[in-house]
Structures are given as C-alpha cells and as structure tokens.
C-alpha cells in the first residue's frame, strides 16, 4: 500500500498514512471483535446452560449488552491494593493487550491483506503471542496478593510449556507448504476444500487437533484456564483488578482467541478460500499489484470467509469452555508433555516423510504457489538467459500492456506490471 | 547532523551496543543478587548481538559488499541460543544456592575462603 | 522529509538504552526483570530495522518469551519478601559509574572513529535519466547491485543500469540489431517485469508523457525505490544451518562453509544443558540429623 501511495506523495508521508490506516483497521478488528465475542460468549454460555443469555439491551437478542458492560466498567472505581507495585500493576494490562495487538500485524485477512507481509509470518505470530504471558505474570506479581501470584506462576509454567507443542504443530503445515509466509500458505490451499492442509495427509489432520488444543491452552481458555481458576484462586491473576484495566485483560484474551483461531484457519483450514471455489476465476486473473475490481471483490469475499471460519473456531472454544470441566494443574502439564508433545513430534516426522515421498497430499495435485516461494539458490546463481527465454521476456511486456492500458485509460498514470505474477516465469515454483 | 533525515549507519548501532554492554558490565559488577548478575550477562550478550546484526546488514554501510551477510545473523542466532542455555544453567545454580543458603546474595557465597 | 527508518531507530535505541540503564539503576529485582524485558524487546525492534527479521523474531521468541520468563520465574522462586531489594553501597556505585563511563566513552569513540561505519546506505535512485544511444547491438543488462555477490553483471540480458554516485544514474539501452527502438511505455513495462530490476525499483513514465513514441535521447523514466521483502533470507539462514551457503554460491567454496557443525554442537549442547539443569534443580534428598532422608 505504501508503494502505491508513494507514487502520489512523498515517501515518508505515504508510509505514515499506510501505517495509520493499518493500525486503525486492526484496532477496530480487536475492539469490535471483543464487543462481539463477549456478547457471543454470554449467548453461547446461556444456551448451553439452558438459559437465554442477555436479551434486553439494544432490542433484539441483547446485542448491545457488551456496550452496556463497557459503560459500567468505565464508571467503576479504579482500585489498587495497598501492597501492590504501582508501576507494574498499572502497566500489566497494557502489556498483555499490546502483545496481542502486535501479533495481528502479520495475520493476513485475505490474500496479501496483512499489515506486514512478512515471509516469517507464522514464526513472528508465535513470538509475539508468547509475549502476552508477561502481562499476566507481572499482574500476578505486582498485585501483592497470593491468589494473583499463584495465578501468574501457573500461567508462566503453562504458557512456556505449551509454546513447545504449539510451535511444533505450526511447523507441520509450514513443512507441507515449504514457506513460513502466511499469505503464501493461504494461497496454496485454494480450490476445493480438499486442498485445505487439514486434509492434506493424515498427519496434518491429527496436527490440527493438537494445534487447536495447544492454542486453547496458550490463550488461557478453559479447560486450561488455570491462571484464573475461580474455584481455587478467586479470579487468579486479575483478582485485584477492576474497571478499565480489567477490561483490557479481557480485550487481550478475546483478541488472542481470534488471533490463534485465525492462525489455525490460515494454516489448516484453507485460509480465505471457501470450501467451493466460486470466486477463484476472478480472484486470480488479477494477481498484479494494479487495482482491479474482480480481485477486490474476491478479496473482500475472502475476508468474509476468513472471519467466518475464525469465528466458528472461536465458537468452538466457547463451546468447549462451557461444557468441559477445568483440568488440574498437574493434568495440564501432563497433557502438554505426555500427550501433545509425543503426538506432535510423531506427526512432524510423519508429515516430513510424507511430503518427501507424496508431495501432493491425499487428494490434490501438488500445490503451486504463486511465485511466492522462491528457490533461494536459484536466486543467487541465476543462469544466463537463453535465447528462448529472452524471447518470452520480450513478449511479456507487450502482452501485459493492453491490460494496463485498460486499467489506466489515460496512459499518463502508472503502468506497473510488477508483482508476484510478473516474476513468476523467472522463479521456479517448488512443489 | 540532522537525526530525523540522516540515515543511520553501523556506528549508531554500535553506540547502542556499547551502552548495552557497559550497562551489563556495571550491572554484573555492582549487583549482589545472583539473578541481577544474570541479567547483566544477558545485557552484555545483547550488546554483542546488536553489533553482529549491524555488521551483517547490507543497508547500514556505504559499501554493502563489506557487510557480513548471513554470517553475522547466524552468529547472533547462536548467541541467543547459547544465552538461553546459559540462563537455564545459571538459574539452576542460583536455585541450588538458594536451597542451601536460603539467600541469593552472592556475597554470602564465601565458603571457599575457608 | 522524515526518514522513518532513522526515527524508528532512534525510538528503539532510546528505549533500549534507557531501560538498560534502568536495569542497572534499579534495586528491585522484579522491576529489573521488567526493564530488561522492555530493553530486549526494543533490541528485537532494532534487529527488524537492521534487516534481520528472523533474528528479531528469534530474539522475541527465545530471549524475551523464553529466557526472561525463566528468569522471572527464578525471581519469583527465590524472592523472600514481597519485593526483594539488595542495596548496592555508595562506593561501589561510584566505582562502577567511573569504570563504566570510561569504558563507554572508549567504545563510543571507537564506534564513531571509522568513517566506513558512519556512511549512508544505498544511493537514492529517484529520477534517473534515460539515454538511448547506439542503434545496433544487443540489449544488455548490467546491474551493479549491492545485493549480489561481487556485483558482477548479468550477461546477455537486457538493460544496463548504472548506478555511480559521481556520474549520476543512467539507464543505457542498446536495442537489438534490426529491431525498432521500443517505446517508452514498453521499456517501463519491461523494467517492471524483470525481477532483477523490479525487485529494487519501480519504473513509471513521468506525468504527462504518452509513452507511445520510441525512446529518444533525454527521455525520462521515473524510478521509485521498491522496498523488497528482505526477510526472505530466513530461508538462507535455514540453508546455512544445514551446511549450504546460497549467498556465497554453494557449499564449501572459498572457505565459505555452512554452519552445520556448529549447529549440531549447539543442539547437543542444549540437550546436555537441559539434562544438567534438570539435575541441578531437582529436589534433593538430604539426610537429616536423626538419620532419616527428607526432601529439601
């Protein structure tokens, strides 16, 4: 986006604008997401417990309930215990929230629709998500309360342990795809739903469930919410919090729930592709960087697809929370170290061997990335172009020109054929 | 020198690395808490890492061919990994020390004086 | 106007240094740990700015997310009071500040004394001039690019892009024999299609020119710098850990070997450390004075 803008205005201004737009959109995603999810959680919980949930605020279905909650929280007294470490106590919720928010930077909502198109996206999300634990630990410690301290300690032990199987289960689709770029991973799963990585081979199928369990644990949701076990620890790490600071913990929690669900959707469930490839013909004609309505509509549909799938995963998390009893802390550690770890090590090995011998997976032809996966060695040892390829290269601009003439009728505007598709002939796609 | 417009070079990174290093060294020298000393070590290692990464970058030098390239990044990766290992062992030692002496003040660990 | 890279660098550098000093100055061990977290997190930001995103992510993942959580855990396990502090005496402070200050002065002086380390990065390739000279011959691409080892030219290809700061930047086009000169629009399209060029620059026609006439002397092509997705070298790091050096033209050539052996050693080292740390930190059975064994 900044590149587009920089053609019309100074570079620094373009980058400022692009950054502001991205930050604005992402903050909205988290805030509106939290509003919706809190309401949804109440409704789901109510239905599971044979109640109605909120019904009054905002007319039908009580859909304004969260807003009313928010106003109530705003008006609450902001208390701090006497023995608390004031600075850390005040900062802790924001640390949690910032970590959750920062991880959204690399999450693609549709093909290329991410704030930062990083080729190490999957890794970066995990790294940033891992920072969220600090808010909880510091909150637990700074509260000066034993309940909070126990909550924080449990959280530290649990999250550090669960990071290992979570990381390994993320590696499995990365191995299958051959890249850590989330956009490229998503693009490879286009087509029918059998192309989704969860159906790629038996190992990825198992891995998805391990991933989902570990993701639930790493965002502190029941049945792994030992840090806030209300039957033992009052409210765990946020016992002493009230008002707005408390609600920041909740924003962070719902933010990271959506984040790990989104990560799961990108890695396993076909990302922004629907189960049936309806819009694909118009989506992929226009892979250049020039703006095109067909691509735009397809991408918007992709965003809807993505959000729908992620919301479904979040709903499953809620369903699990209100139906399963909480585990004990030793059971949590046992689940991680004795079950998740061996399973995911096995599937990692299996997926590696599988993608070596059966590169295509169970149902599909070998997934072809759109030039996003680059053969690194070929980059550096580029053979001299032969006559044939020179011909191709020289015919390419002529072929590309009419399209751009159509897109920019004046001709004075910017014909640009750059982008991944344009690079594709010169880069070998890897199976 | 206009700091808002002038591009940064390796020297700027080295200055940050130097600050980290000195802070770490002073931290190691003055703290009496074993874990404080451990934090000093982490700072020193990070100061070194900043320098490695700065020298590996092609965008911070006038002559990019003199950049270390992947070597600098790889060495800093090794430093990070070894720092993790070192922290684990040092923490285990500190816990052991705490178990035996009920304190973590390194000045109390003077039994070898006889 | 504003160079965001510099501004962000200053921001992260300031945070890093401030909180590093705060680690030294603070006496409260939990606060120290917190300041250290922020300092190292900002260092990761510096790594991202120095075009090493993989190292930056590694720093966040292992250092901040792993090692420091461990450290905070250790702090919690060994803290006696609610907030432990161990005072450093005034004399130690004075000594520490004097020695540290002189060391810092020395290091800073060393850092800024080498001219090559202060210099600016890539020249800004805006507004290059297109010169069409010569009516025969092959179209040759020669790119003197800093990202390529040795900056050797690609032979037998299409455009010569010279980037010499003294003489200004010029694109030299040599049309092939018998072929008509390409139009400016075709050149622009071609430039943007060739990955060797388009990886670094975006070419476009200046405002108001139609681009349908053949290239003539003095024609302008507007060039914008493309910021490439430079973190693609994460795969280079992976390959180097396996022993191949794609950036050095293959394994073992010119003494540029990969890092397979150090990688293996580090892996074994980590395993040994894991076992050793678990052994050191385990609960010990101790024989009490009345001869029974008891957990510590």
CSV table of C-alpha atoms in Angstrom, one decimal, chain A residues 3 6-7 11-12 15-16 83-88 91 95 117-120 123-124 126-128 130-131 133-134 137-138 141-142 144 149 153 156-157 160 163 180-181 289 372 374 376-377 379-382 384-385 390 393-394 396-397 400-401 411-412 414-420 422-423 426-427, chain C residues 1-2 4 28 30-31 34-35 37 48 53-54 57-58 60-61 64-65 68-69 72-73 76-77 79 82-83 126 147-149 154-155 157-158 176 179 185-186 188-190 192-193 195-196 198-199 202-206 208-210 222 224-227 229 231-236 239 246-247 249:
chain,number,residue,atom,x,y,z
A,3,UNK,CA,4.3,1.7,-2.5
A,6,UNK,CA,4.5,6.8,-2.7
A,7,UNK,CA,3.8,7.4,-6.3
A,11,UNK,CA,7.7,8.7,0.6
A,12,UNK,CA,7.6,9.5,4.3
A,15,UNK,CA,4.5,5.4,4.9
A,16,UNK,CA,2.9,7.4,7.7
A,83,UNK,CA,0.8,-3.7,48.9
A,84,UNK,CA,0.9,-3.5,45.1
A,85,UNK,CA,3.8,-2.4,43.0
A,86,UNK,CA,2.1,0.6,41.5
A,87,UNK,CA,4.0,0.9,38.2
A,88,UNK,CA,3.9,-2.7,37.2
A,91,UNK,CA,1.3,-1.4,33.2
A,95,UNK,CA,1.5,-5.2,28.1
A,117,UNK,CA,3.7,-9.1,4.6
A,118,UNK,CA,6.4,-11.0,6.4
A,119,UNK,CA,7.9,-14.2,5.0
A,120,UNK,CA,8.4,-15.4,8.5
A,123,UNK,CA,7.0,-17.6,13.4
A,124,UNK,CA,6.5,-14.0,14.1
A,126,UNK,CA,4.0,-17.2,17.7
A,127,UNK,CA,6.9,-15.0,19.0
A,128,UNK,CA,4.6,-12.0,19.6
A,130,UNK,CA,4.3,-15.5,23.5
A,131,UNK,CA,4.9,-12.1,25.0
A,133,UNK,CA,2.3,-14.0,29.2
A,134,UNK,CA,4.4,-11.2,30.7
A,137,UNK,CA,2.9,-12.7,35.2
A,138,UNK,CA,3.6,-9.1,36.1
A,141,UNK,CA,3.3,-10.5,40.9
A,142,UNK,CA,2.5,-6.8,41.2
A,144,UNK,CA,0.8,-8.2,46.1
A,149,UNK,CA,0.8,-14.7,42.4
A,153,UNK,CA,3.0,-18.6,38.3
A,156,UNK,CA,4.1,-18.8,33.3
A,157,UNK,CA,4.6,-22.6,33.7
A,160,UNK,CA,6.1,-21.7,28.4
A,163,UNK,CA,4.7,-23.0,23.5
A,180,UNK,CA,6.6,-19.5,6.6
A,181,UNK,CA,4.8,-16.8,4.7
A,289,UNK,CA,-0.4,-5.1,-7.9
A,372,UNK,CA,5.8,-16.6,-3.5
A,374,UNK,CA,11.4,-18.8,-4.1
A,376,UNK,CA,16.8,-19.4,-2.9
A,377,UNK,CA,19.8,-20.9,-4.5
A,379,UNK,CA,18.2,-16.6,-6.9
A,380,UNK,CA,21.9,-16.3,-6.4
A,381,UNK,CA,23.1,-18.5,-9.2
A,382,UNK,CA,20.9,-17.2,-12.0
A,384,UNK,CA,22.3,-16.5,-18.2
A,385,UNK,CA,19.1,-16.1,-20.1
A,390,UNK,CA,14.7,-13.8,-23.8
A,393,UNK,CA,10.7,-11.9,-21.6
A,394,UNK,CA,10.4,-9.6,-24.5
A,396,UNK,CA,5.7,-10.4,-21.9
A,397,UNK,CA,5.5,-6.6,-21.8
A,400,UNK,CA,0.9,-7.0,-20.3
A,401,UNK,CA,0.4,-3.6,-21.8
A,411,UNK,CA,-1.8,6.2,-20.1
A,412,UNK,CA,-0.3,9.0,-18.2
A,414,UNK,CA,1.4,4.5,-13.8
A,415,UNK,CA,1.6,1.3,-15.8
A,416,UNK,CA,3.1,-1.2,-13.5
A,417,UNK,CA,3.4,-4.9,-14.1
A,418,UNK,CA,5.5,-5.7,-11.1
A,419,UNK,CA,4.4,-8.1,-8.5
A,420,UNK,CA,4.5,-11.8,-8.0
A,422,UNK,CA,5.1,-10.9,-13.2
A,423,UNK,CA,8.0,-12.5,-11.5
A,426,UNK,CA,11.7,-16.4,-13.7
A,427,UNK,CA,11.2,-18.1,-10.5
C,1,UNK,CA,11.4,14.7,4.8
C,2,UNK,CA,11.2,12.4,7.7
C,4,UNK,CA,11.1,6.8,9.2
C,28,UNK,CA,14.1,-4.0,43.0
C,30,UNK,CA,11.3,-7.6,39.8
C,31,UNK,CA,11.5,-4.2,38.3
C,34,UNK,CA,10.6,-5.9,33.8
C,35,UNK,CA,13.1,-3.3,32.5
C,37,UNK,CA,12.2,-7.3,29.1
C,48,UNK,CA,14.0,-5.7,12.5
C,53,UNK,CA,13.7,-10.0,10.9
C,54,UNK,CA,14.4,-13.7,11.6
C,57,UNK,CA,11.7,-12.9,15.8
C,58,UNK,CA,14.1,-15.3,17.4
C,60,UNK,CA,11.4,-12.2,20.8
C,61,UNK,CA,10.7,-15.9,20.9
C,64,UNK,CA,12.1,-12.5,25.7
C,65,UNK,CA,9.5,-15.2,25.5
C,68,UNK,CA,13.2,-14.0,30.5
C,69,UNK,CA,10.1,-15.9,31.5
C,72,UNK,CA,11.1,-14.0,36.2
C,73,UNK,CA,10.2,-17.5,37.3
C,76,UNK,CA,9.6,-15.5,42.0
C,77,UNK,CA,11.1,-18.7,43.4
C,79,UNK,CA,12.2,-13.9,46.4
C,82,UNK,CA,7.2,-9.4,48.6
C,83,UNK,CA,9.6,-7.2,46.8
C,126,UNK,CA,15.0,8.6,-8.0
C,147,UNK,CA,22.9,-7.3,-3.0
C,148,UNK,CA,24.7,-9.5,-5.4
C,149,UNK,CA,28.0,-11.1,-4.5
C,154,UNK,CA,24.3,-10.5,-15.8
C,155,UNK,CA,25.4,-11.1,-19.3
C,157,UNK,CA,20.3,-9.7,-20.9
C,158,UNK,CA,18.5,-6.6,-21.5
C,176,UNK,CA,19.0,-5.3,-30.8
C,179,UNK,CA,14.6,-4.2,-34.2
C,185,UNK,CA,5.9,2.5,-22.2
C,186,UNK,CA,7.3,-0.8,-23.3
C,188,UNK,CA,8.7,0.8,-18.4
C,189,UNK,CA,6.6,-2.4,-18.6
C,190,UNK,CA,9.7,-4.4,-19.3
C,192,UNK,CA,8.8,-3.7,-14.1
C,193,UNK,CA,8.6,-7.2,-15.3
C,195,UNK,CA,12.6,-9.3,-11.4
C,196,UNK,CA,16.3,-8.3,-11.4
C,198,UNK,CA,11.8,-4.7,-10.3
C,199,UNK,CA,13.0,-6.2,-7.1
C,202,UNK,CA,9.6,0.6,-9.8
C,203,UNK,CA,9.7,2.3,-13.1
C,204,UNK,CA,7.0,4.6,-14.4
C,205,UNK,CA,6.5,7.3,-17.0
C,206,UNK,CA,6.6,10.8,-15.7
C,208,UNK,CA,2.1,13.9,-18.9
C,209,UNK,CA,4.1,11.8,-21.3
C,210,UNK,CA,2.2,9.4,-23.5
C,222,UNK,CA,10.6,7.8,-13.1
C,224,UNK,CA,10.8,4.7,-7.3
C,225,UNK,CA,12.7,2.6,-4.9
C,226,UNK,CA,10.9,-0.6,-4.1
C,227,UNK,CA,11.3,-1.9,-0.6
C,229,UNK,CA,10.6,-8.2,1.2
C,231,UNK,CA,13.3,-11.1,5.2
C,232,UNK,CA,13.4,-13.7,2.6
C,233,UNK,CA,16.8,-14.5,3.8
C,234,UNK,CA,15.2,-16.6,6.6
C,235,UNK,CA,15.4,-19.5,4.2
C,236,UNK,CA,19.1,-18.6,3.6
C,239,UNK,CA,20.1,-23.5,4.4
C,246,UNK,CA,23.3,-19.9,-1.1
C,247,UNK,CA,24.6,-16.3,-0.6
C,249,UNK,CA,27.5,-19.6,-4.2
